[in-house]
Short mmCIF file of C-alpha atoms in Angstrom, two decimals:
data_model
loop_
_atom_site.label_atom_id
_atom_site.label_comp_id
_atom_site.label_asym_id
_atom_site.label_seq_id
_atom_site.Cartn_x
_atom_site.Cartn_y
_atom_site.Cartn_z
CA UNK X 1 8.86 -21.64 15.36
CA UNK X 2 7.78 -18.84 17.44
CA UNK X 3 8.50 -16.32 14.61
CA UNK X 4 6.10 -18.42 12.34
CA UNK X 5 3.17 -18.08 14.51
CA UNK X 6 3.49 -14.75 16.13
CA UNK X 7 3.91 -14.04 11.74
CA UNK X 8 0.68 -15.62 11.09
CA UNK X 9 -1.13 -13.90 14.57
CA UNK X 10 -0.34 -10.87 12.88
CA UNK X 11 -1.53 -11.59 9.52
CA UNK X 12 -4.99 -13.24 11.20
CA UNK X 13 -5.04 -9.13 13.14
CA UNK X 14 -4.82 -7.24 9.96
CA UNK X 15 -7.03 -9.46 8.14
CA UNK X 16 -9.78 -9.52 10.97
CA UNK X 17 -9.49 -5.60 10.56
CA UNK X 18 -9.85 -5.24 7.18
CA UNK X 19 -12.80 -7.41 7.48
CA UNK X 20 -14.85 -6.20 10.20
CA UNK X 21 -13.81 -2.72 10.90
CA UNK X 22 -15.71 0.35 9.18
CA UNK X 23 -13.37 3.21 9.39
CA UNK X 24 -11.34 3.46 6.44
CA UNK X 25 -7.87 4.30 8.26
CA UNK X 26 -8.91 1.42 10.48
CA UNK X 27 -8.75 -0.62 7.33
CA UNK X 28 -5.50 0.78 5.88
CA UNK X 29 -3.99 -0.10 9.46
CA UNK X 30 -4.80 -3.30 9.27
CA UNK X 31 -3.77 -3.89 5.92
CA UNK X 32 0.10 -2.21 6.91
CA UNK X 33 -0.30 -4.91 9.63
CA UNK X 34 -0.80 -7.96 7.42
CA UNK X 35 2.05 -6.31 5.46
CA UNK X 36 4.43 -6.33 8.47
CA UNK X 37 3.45 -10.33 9.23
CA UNK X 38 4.13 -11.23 5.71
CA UNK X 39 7.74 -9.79 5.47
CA UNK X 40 8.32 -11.30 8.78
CA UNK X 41 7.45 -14.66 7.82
CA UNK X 42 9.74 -14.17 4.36
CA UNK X 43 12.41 -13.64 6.34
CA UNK X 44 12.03 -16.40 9.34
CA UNK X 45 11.35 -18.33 6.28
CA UNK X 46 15.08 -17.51 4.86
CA UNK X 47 16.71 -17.99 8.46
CA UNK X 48 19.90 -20.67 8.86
CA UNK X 49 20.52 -21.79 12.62
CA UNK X 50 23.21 -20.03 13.96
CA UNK X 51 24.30 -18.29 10.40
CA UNK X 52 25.67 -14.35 9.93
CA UNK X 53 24.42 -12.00 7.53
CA UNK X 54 24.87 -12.52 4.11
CA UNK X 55 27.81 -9.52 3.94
CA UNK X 56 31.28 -11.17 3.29
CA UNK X 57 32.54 -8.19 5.90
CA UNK X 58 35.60 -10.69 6.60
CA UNK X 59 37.80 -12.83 4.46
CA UNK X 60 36.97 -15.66 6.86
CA UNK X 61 33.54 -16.10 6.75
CA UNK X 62 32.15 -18.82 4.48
CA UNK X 63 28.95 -19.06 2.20
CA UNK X 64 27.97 -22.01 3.76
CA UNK X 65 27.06 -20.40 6.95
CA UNK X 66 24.91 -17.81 5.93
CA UNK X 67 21.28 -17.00 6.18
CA UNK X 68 19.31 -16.77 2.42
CA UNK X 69 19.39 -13.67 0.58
CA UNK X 70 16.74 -13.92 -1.66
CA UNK X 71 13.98 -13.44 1.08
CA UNK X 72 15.77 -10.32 2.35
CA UNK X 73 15.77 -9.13 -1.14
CA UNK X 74 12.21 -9.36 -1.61
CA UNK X 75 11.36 -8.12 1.36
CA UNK X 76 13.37 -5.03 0.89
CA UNK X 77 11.11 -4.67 -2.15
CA UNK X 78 8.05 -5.32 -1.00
CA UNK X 79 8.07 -2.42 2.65
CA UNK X 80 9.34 0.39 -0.32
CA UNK X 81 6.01 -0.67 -2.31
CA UNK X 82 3.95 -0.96 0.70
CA UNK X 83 4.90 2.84 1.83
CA UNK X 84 3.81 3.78 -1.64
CA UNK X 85 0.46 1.96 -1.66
CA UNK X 86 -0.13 3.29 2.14
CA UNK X 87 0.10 6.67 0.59
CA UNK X 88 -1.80 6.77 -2.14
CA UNK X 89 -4.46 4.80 0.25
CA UNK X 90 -4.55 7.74 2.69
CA UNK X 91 -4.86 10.40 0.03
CA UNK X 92 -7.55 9.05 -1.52
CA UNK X 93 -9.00 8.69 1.86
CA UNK X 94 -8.52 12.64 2.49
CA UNK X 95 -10.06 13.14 -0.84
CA UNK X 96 -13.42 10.93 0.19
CA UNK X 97 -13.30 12.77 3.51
CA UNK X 98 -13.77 16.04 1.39
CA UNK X 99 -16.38 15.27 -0.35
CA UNK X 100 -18.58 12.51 1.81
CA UNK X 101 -17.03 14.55 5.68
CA UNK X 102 -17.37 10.99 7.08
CA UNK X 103 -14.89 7.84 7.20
CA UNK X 104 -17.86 4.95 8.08
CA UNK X 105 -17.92 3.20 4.79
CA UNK X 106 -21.67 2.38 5.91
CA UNK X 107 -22.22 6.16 5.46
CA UNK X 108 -20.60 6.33 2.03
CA UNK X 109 -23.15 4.33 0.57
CA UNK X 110 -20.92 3.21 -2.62
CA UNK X 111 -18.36 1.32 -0.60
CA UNK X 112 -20.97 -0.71 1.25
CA UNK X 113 -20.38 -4.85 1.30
CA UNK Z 1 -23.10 -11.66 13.14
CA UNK Z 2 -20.73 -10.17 10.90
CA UNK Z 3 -17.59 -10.70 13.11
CA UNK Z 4 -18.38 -14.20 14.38
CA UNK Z 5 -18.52 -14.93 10.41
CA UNK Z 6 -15.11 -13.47 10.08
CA UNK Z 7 -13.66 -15.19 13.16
CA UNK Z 8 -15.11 -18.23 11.64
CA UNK Z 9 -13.45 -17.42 8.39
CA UNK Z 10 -10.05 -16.49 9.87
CA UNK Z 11 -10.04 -19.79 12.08
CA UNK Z 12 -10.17 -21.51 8.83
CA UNK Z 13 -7.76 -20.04 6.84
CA UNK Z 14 -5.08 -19.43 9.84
CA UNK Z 15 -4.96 -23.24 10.69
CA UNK Z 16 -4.60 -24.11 6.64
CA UNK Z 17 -1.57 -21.08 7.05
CA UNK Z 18 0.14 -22.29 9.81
CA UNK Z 19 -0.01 -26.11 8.78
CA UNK Z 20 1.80 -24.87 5.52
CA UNK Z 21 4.21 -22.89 7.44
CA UNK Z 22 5.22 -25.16 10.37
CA UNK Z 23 5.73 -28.21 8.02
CA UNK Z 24 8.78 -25.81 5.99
CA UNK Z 25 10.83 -26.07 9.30
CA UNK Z 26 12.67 -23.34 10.45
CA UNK Z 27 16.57 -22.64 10.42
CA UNK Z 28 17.68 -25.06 7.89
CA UNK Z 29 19.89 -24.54 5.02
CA UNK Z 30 18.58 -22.12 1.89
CA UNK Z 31 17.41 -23.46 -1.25
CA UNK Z 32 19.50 -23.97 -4.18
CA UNK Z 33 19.24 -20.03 -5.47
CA UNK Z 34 20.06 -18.37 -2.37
CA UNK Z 35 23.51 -20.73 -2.36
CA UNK Z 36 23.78 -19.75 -5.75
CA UNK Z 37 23.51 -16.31 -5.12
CA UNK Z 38 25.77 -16.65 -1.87
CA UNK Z 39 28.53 -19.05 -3.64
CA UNK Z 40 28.75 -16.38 -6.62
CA UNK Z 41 28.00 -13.08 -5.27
CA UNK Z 42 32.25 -12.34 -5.22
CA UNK Z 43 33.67 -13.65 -8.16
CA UNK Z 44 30.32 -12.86 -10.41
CA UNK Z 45 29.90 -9.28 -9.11
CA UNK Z 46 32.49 -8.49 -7.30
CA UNK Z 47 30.08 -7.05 -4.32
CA UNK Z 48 30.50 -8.19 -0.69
CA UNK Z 49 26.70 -7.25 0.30
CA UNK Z 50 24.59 -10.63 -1.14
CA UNK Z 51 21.18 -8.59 -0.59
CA UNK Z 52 22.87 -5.60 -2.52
CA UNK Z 53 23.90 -7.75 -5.27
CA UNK Z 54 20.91 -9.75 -5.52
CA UNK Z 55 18.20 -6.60 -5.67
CA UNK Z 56 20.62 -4.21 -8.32
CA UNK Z 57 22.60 -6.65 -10.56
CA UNK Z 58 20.77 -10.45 -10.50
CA UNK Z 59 17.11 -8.64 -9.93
CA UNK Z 60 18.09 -5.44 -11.06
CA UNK Z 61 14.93 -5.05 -13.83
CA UNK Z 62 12.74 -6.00 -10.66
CA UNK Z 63 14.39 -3.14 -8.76
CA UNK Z 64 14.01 -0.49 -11.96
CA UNK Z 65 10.32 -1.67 -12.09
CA UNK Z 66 10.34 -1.12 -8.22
CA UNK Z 67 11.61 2.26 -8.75
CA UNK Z 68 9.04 2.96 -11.57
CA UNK Z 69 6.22 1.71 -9.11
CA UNK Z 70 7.53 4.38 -6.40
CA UNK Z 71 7.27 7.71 -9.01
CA UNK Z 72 3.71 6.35 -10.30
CA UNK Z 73 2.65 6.51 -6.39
CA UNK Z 74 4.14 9.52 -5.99
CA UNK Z 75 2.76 11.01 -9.38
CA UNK Z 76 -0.74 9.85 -8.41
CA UNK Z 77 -0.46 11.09 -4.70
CA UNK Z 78 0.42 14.80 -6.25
CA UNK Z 79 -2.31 14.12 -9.00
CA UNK Z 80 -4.90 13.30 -6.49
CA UNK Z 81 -4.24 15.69 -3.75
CA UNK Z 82 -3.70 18.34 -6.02
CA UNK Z 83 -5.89 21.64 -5.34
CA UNK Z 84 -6.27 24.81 -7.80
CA UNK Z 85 -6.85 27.08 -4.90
CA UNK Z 86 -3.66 29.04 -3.66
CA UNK Z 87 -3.81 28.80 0.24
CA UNK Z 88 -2.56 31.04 3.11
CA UNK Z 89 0.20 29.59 5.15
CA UNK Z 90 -0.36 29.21 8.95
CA UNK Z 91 3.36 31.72 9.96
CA UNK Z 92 3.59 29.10 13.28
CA UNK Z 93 7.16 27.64 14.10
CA UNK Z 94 7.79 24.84 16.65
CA UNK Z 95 9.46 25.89 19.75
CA UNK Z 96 12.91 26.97 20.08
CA UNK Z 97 14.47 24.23 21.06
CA UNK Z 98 13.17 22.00 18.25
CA UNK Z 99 14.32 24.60 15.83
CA UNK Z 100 17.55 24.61 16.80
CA UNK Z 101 18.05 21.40 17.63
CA UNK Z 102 16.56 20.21 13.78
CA UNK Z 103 18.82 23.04 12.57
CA UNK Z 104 21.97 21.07 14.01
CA UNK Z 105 20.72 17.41 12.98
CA UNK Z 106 19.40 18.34 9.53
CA UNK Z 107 23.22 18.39 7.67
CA UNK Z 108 23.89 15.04 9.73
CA UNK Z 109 20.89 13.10 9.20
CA UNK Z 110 21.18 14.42 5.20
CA UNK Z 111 25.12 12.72 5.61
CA UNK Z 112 24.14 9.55 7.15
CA UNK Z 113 21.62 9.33 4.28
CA UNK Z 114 24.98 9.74 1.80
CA UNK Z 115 26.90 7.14 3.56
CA UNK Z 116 24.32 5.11 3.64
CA UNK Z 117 23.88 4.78 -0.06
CA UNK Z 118 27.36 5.18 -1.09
CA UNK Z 119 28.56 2.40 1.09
CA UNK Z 120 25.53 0.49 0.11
CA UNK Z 121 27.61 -2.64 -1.39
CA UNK Z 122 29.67 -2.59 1.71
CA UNK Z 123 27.68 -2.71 4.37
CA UNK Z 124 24.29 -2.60 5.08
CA UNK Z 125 22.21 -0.36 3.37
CA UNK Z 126 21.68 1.02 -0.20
CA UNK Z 127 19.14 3.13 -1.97
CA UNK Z 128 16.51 2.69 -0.69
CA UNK Z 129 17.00 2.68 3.28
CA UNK Z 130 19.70 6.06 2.15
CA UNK Z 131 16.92 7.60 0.21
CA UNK Z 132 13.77 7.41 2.76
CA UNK Z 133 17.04 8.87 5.82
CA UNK Z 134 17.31 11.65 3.26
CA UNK Z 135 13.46 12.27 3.55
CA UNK Z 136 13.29 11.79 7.17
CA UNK Z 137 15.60 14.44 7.73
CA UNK Z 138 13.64 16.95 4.93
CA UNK Z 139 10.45 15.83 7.21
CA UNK Z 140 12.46 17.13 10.31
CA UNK Z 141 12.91 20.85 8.74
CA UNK Z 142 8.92 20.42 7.28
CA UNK Z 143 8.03 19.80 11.15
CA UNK Z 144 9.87 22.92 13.12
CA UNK Z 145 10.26 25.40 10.29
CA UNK Z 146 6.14 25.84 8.67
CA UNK Z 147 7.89 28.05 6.15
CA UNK Z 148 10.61 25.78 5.23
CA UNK Z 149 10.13 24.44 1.22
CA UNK Z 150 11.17 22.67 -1.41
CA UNK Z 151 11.87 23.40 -4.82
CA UNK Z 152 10.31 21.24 -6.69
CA UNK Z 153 11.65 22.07 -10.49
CA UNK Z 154 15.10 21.15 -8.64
CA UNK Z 155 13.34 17.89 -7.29
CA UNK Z 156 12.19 16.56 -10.37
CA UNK Z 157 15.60 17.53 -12.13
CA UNK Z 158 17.21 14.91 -9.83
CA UNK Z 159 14.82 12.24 -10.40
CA UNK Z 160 14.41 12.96 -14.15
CA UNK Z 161 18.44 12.78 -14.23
CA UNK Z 162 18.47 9.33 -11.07
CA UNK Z 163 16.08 7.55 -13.56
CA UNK Z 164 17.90 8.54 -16.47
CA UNK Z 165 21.26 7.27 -15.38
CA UNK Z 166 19.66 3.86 -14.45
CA UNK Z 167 17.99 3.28 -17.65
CA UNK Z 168 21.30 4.45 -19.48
CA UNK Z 169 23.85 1.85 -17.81
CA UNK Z 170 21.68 -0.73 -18.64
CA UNK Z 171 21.44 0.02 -22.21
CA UNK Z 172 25.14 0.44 -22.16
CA UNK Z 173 25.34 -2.88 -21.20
CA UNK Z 174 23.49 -3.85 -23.75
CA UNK Z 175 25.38 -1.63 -26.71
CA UNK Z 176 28.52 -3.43 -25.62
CA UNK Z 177 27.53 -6.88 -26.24
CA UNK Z 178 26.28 -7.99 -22.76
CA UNK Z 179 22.80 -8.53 -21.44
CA UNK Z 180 20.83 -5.57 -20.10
CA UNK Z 181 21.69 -4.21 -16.45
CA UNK Z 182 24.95 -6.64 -16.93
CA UNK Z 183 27.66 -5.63 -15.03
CA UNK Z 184 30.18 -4.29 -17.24
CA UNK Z 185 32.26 -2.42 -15.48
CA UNK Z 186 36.31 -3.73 -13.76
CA UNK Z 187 35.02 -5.54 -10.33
CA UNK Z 188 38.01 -4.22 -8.88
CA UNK Z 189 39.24 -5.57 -5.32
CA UNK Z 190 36.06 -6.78 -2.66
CA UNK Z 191 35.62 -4.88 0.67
CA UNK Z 192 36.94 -1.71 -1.33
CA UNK Z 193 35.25 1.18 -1.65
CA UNK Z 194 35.24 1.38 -5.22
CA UNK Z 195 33.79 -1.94 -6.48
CA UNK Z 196 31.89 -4.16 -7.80
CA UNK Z 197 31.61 -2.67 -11.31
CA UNK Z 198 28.22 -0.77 -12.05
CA UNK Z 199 26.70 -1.44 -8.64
CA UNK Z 200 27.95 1.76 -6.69
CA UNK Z 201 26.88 3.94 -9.23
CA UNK Z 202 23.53 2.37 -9.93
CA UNK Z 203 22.53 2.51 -6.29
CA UNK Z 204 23.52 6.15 -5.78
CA UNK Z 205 21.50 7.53 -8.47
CA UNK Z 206 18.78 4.72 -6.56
CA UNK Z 207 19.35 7.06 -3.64
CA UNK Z 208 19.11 10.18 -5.48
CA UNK Z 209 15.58 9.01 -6.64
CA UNK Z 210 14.39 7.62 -4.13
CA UNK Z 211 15.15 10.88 -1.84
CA UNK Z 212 13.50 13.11 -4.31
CA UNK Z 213 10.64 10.83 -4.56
CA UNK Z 214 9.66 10.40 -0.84
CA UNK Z 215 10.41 14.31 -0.24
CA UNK Z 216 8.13 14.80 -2.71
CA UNK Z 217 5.79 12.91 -1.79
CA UNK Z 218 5.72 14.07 2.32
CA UNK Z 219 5.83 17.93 0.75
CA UNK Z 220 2.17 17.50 -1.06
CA UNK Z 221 1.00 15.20 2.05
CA UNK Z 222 1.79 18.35 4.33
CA UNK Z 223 0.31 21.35 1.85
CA UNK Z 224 -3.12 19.73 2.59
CA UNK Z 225 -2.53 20.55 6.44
CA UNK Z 226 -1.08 23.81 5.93
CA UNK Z 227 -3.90 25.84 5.10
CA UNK E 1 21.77 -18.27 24.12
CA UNK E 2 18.83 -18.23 26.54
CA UNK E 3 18.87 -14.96 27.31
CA UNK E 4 18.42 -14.48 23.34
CA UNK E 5 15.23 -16.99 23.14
CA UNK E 6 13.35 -14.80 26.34
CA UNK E 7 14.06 -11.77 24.74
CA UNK E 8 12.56 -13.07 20.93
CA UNK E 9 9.33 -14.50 23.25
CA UNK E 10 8.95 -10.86 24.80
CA UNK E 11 9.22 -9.18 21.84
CA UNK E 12 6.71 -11.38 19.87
CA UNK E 13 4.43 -11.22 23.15
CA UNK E 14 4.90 -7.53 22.92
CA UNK E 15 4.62 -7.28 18.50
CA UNK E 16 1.21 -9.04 19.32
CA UNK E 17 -0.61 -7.13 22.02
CA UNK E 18 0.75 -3.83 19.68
CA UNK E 19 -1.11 -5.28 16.78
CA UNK E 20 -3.96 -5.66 18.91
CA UNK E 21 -3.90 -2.49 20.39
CA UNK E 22 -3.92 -0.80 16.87
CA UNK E 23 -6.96 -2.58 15.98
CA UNK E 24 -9.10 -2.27 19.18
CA UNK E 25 -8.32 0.98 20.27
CA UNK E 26 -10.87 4.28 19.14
CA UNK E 27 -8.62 6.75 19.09
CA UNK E 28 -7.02 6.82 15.82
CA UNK E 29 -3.79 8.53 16.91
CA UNK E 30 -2.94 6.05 19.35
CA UNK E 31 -3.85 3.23 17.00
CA UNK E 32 -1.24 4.90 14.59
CA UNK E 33 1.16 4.73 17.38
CA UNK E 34 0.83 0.83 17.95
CA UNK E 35 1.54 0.56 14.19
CA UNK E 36 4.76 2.49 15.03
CA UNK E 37 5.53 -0.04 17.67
CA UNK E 38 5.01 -2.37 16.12
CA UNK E 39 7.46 -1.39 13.20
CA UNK E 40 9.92 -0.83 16.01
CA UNK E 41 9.55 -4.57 17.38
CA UNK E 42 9.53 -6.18 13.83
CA UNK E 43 13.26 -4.01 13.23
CA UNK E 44 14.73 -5.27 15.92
CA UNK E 45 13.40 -8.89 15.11
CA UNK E 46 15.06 -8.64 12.08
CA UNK E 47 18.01 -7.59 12.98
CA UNK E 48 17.72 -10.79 15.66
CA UNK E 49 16.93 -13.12 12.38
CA UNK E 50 20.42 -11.69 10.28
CA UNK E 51 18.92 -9.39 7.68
CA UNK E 52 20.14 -5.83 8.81
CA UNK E 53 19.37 -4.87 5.20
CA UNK E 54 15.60 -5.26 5.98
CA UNK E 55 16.29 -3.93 9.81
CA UNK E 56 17.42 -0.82 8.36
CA UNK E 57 14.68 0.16 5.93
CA UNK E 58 12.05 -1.07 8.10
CA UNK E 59 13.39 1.59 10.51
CA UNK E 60 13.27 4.31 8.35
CA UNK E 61 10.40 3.59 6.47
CA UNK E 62 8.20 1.87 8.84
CA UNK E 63 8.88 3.53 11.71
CA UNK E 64 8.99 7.26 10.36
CA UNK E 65 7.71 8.15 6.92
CA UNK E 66 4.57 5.41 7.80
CA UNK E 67 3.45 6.78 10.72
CA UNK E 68 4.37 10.66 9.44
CA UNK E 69 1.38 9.76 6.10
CA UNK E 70 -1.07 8.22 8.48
CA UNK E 71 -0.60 11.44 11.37
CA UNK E 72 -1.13 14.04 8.56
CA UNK E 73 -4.14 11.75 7.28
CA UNK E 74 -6.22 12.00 10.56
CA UNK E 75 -4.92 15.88 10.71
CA UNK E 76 -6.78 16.53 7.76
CA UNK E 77 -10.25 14.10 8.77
CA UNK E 78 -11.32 12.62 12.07
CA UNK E 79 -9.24 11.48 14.97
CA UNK E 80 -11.98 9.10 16.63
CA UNK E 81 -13.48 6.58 15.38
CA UNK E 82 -17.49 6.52 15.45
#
């Protein structure tokens, strides 16, 4: 249970940031934060009570004591894809800071909400 | 005003979330895939390592798009960062210590990287996790040595060949009357180092990729500083 | 068994007020740094919840090649926030 909400607190944190905040590496913080929440709800999701890992190290463990897999799997998707959107994020960001030599997206009048 | 709307927004949808979420229940046993998966992972594949098995073999056109996804954000990052003007290179090494010290854990980190993706239907690990240790390490040299490069026609040799090899055991699969990405290969004995048919060898040249890919992408990340 | 449940609380309690501290604080290098800590915590909460799969790329993902992009970012622009 505790996994679930401290998930969703952290989800709520990014979100607020990406809302409110005007610095753009502010924003791409919070965004990596609402990433980490969701992959650690996936995989609270996915947990069994008292279950191993889903590696069949051992000939005696069982399959029917075993956390999911599929969760994990997406999850080990979805944090390679995240690094590659955070990058491509942050070099954009240099590129803005080149030609506007401010991060306030009030200041760089085309981003303004 | 602005943030007392978005508290007031984020009140709203984090007691929707969490009524969702805390109805699911937590620990209980997974859904009919995951058993699936779980109950079939040994005598379908012949891998030990579920997650393993589940991203290459029964996802493995998710993890080739995956892949695909990680060389367009790489591609883009040199596309976008790229400058015309050839730039002087600060001559400023890190201390002593760190030079020496990077010099001795450079060749390990770079082997734990290996192992890592080579015994990545074994235990955990794969591709992926073996490929971003590999960068790590490259990131180590980049930090203490400012003269330290890459070669980058070498670089995108080894991706060009990683990507190649992927896309080429799949059709294989496919020329010899199974479905794409199948695994066609013996499954051999479980827990063995050579086993579960195509998986070793599709997750290596993973690793290969990947490596390239990240190192890539952390080498035109640092020429913007090093002017 | 206990033991296990105060240590999951701390971390959470911990995975929070990093969170927080990325978000609130000015200085953009030390907000980086919560995000680091805050990839530490969630490894070692997975590796509490039985995926060391995930555990181990968060680690070398999250922790280093994450925080590595966002340090060379605010090399290149601003380190404080206006």
């Amino acid at each position: 249970m505790i996994y679930y909400i401290t998930s969703v607190l952290l989800i709520l944190i990014g979100m607020y940031a990406v809302l409110v905040k005007k610095n753009l590496v502010k924003i791409v913080i919070g965004l990596t934060i609402i990433d980490a929440g969701v992959h650690l709800l996936l995989i609270a999701i996915g947990y069994v009570q008292d279950a191993t890992a889903p590696i069949f190290s051992t000939e005696s463990l069982t399959s029917d004591k075993m956390v999911d897999p599929v969760p994990q799997a997406l999850v080990l998707t979805a944090i390679v894809i995240g690094l590659g959107v955070t990058a491509v994020a942050l070099a954009l960001i240099i590129r803005l800071y080149d030609h506007h030599k401010t991060l306030n997206i009030n200041k760089i009048r085309k981003l303004k909400w | 005003m602005r943030k007392v709307f978005a508290i007031l927004l984020l009140g709203i949808f984090g007691y929707y979330i969490l009524n969702t979420v805390l109805n699911l229940g937590f620990g209980n046993e997974p859904g009919t895939v995951g058993k699936h998966y779980l109950d079939s992972t040994i005598n379908n594949i012949g891998c030990v390592n579920t997650v393993t098995s589940i991203v290459v073999s029964y996802r493995g056109f998710d993890t080739l798009g995956e892949v695909t996804v990680l060389f367009l954000a790489a591609t883009g990052l040199g596309a976008i960062l790229y400058d015309k003007k050839s730039k002087k290179r600060e001559i400023q090494h890190a201390s002593l210590i760190v030079r020496v010290s990077s010099q001795i854990f450079y060749p390990i980190i770079v082997l734990l990287g290996a192992y890592v993706f080579v015994h990545g239907h074994l235990t955990p690990g794969g591709g992926f996790q073996g490929g971003a240790i590999i960068a790590t390490g490259v990131l180590l040299m980049f930090m203490s040595y400012r003269t330290f490069e890459t070669n980058h026609n070498i670089l995108s040799w080894i991706e060009s060949l990683a990507g190649i090899l992927f896309v080429s055991i799949g059709f294989t699969g496919l020329l010899l009357g199974h479905t794409f990405l199948e695994n066609f290969l013996p499954h051999g004995v479980p827990n063995e180092l050579v086993s579960g048919g195509i998986i070793p060898i599709i997750y290596i040249a993973v690793g290969f990729k990947v490596g390239a890919e990240l190192t890539t992408l952390l080498d035109n990340m640092l020429k913007t500083i090093r002017q | 068994m206990i033991w296990l449940s105060i240590l999951v609380f701390v971390l959470c309690v911990v995975l929070i007020v990093a969170a927080l501290f990325a978000i609130i604080q000015r200085d953009l290098m030390l907000a980086v740094i919560g995000t680091g800590a805050v990839s530490v915590i969630l490894s070692i909460l997975f590796l509490i919840l039985q995926a060391p799969d995930v555990a181990l790329t968060e680690a070398a993902i999250g922790i280093a090649l994450t925080t590595i992009i966002f340090i060379i970012t605010l090399k290149k622009t601003t380190r404080y926030e206006e």
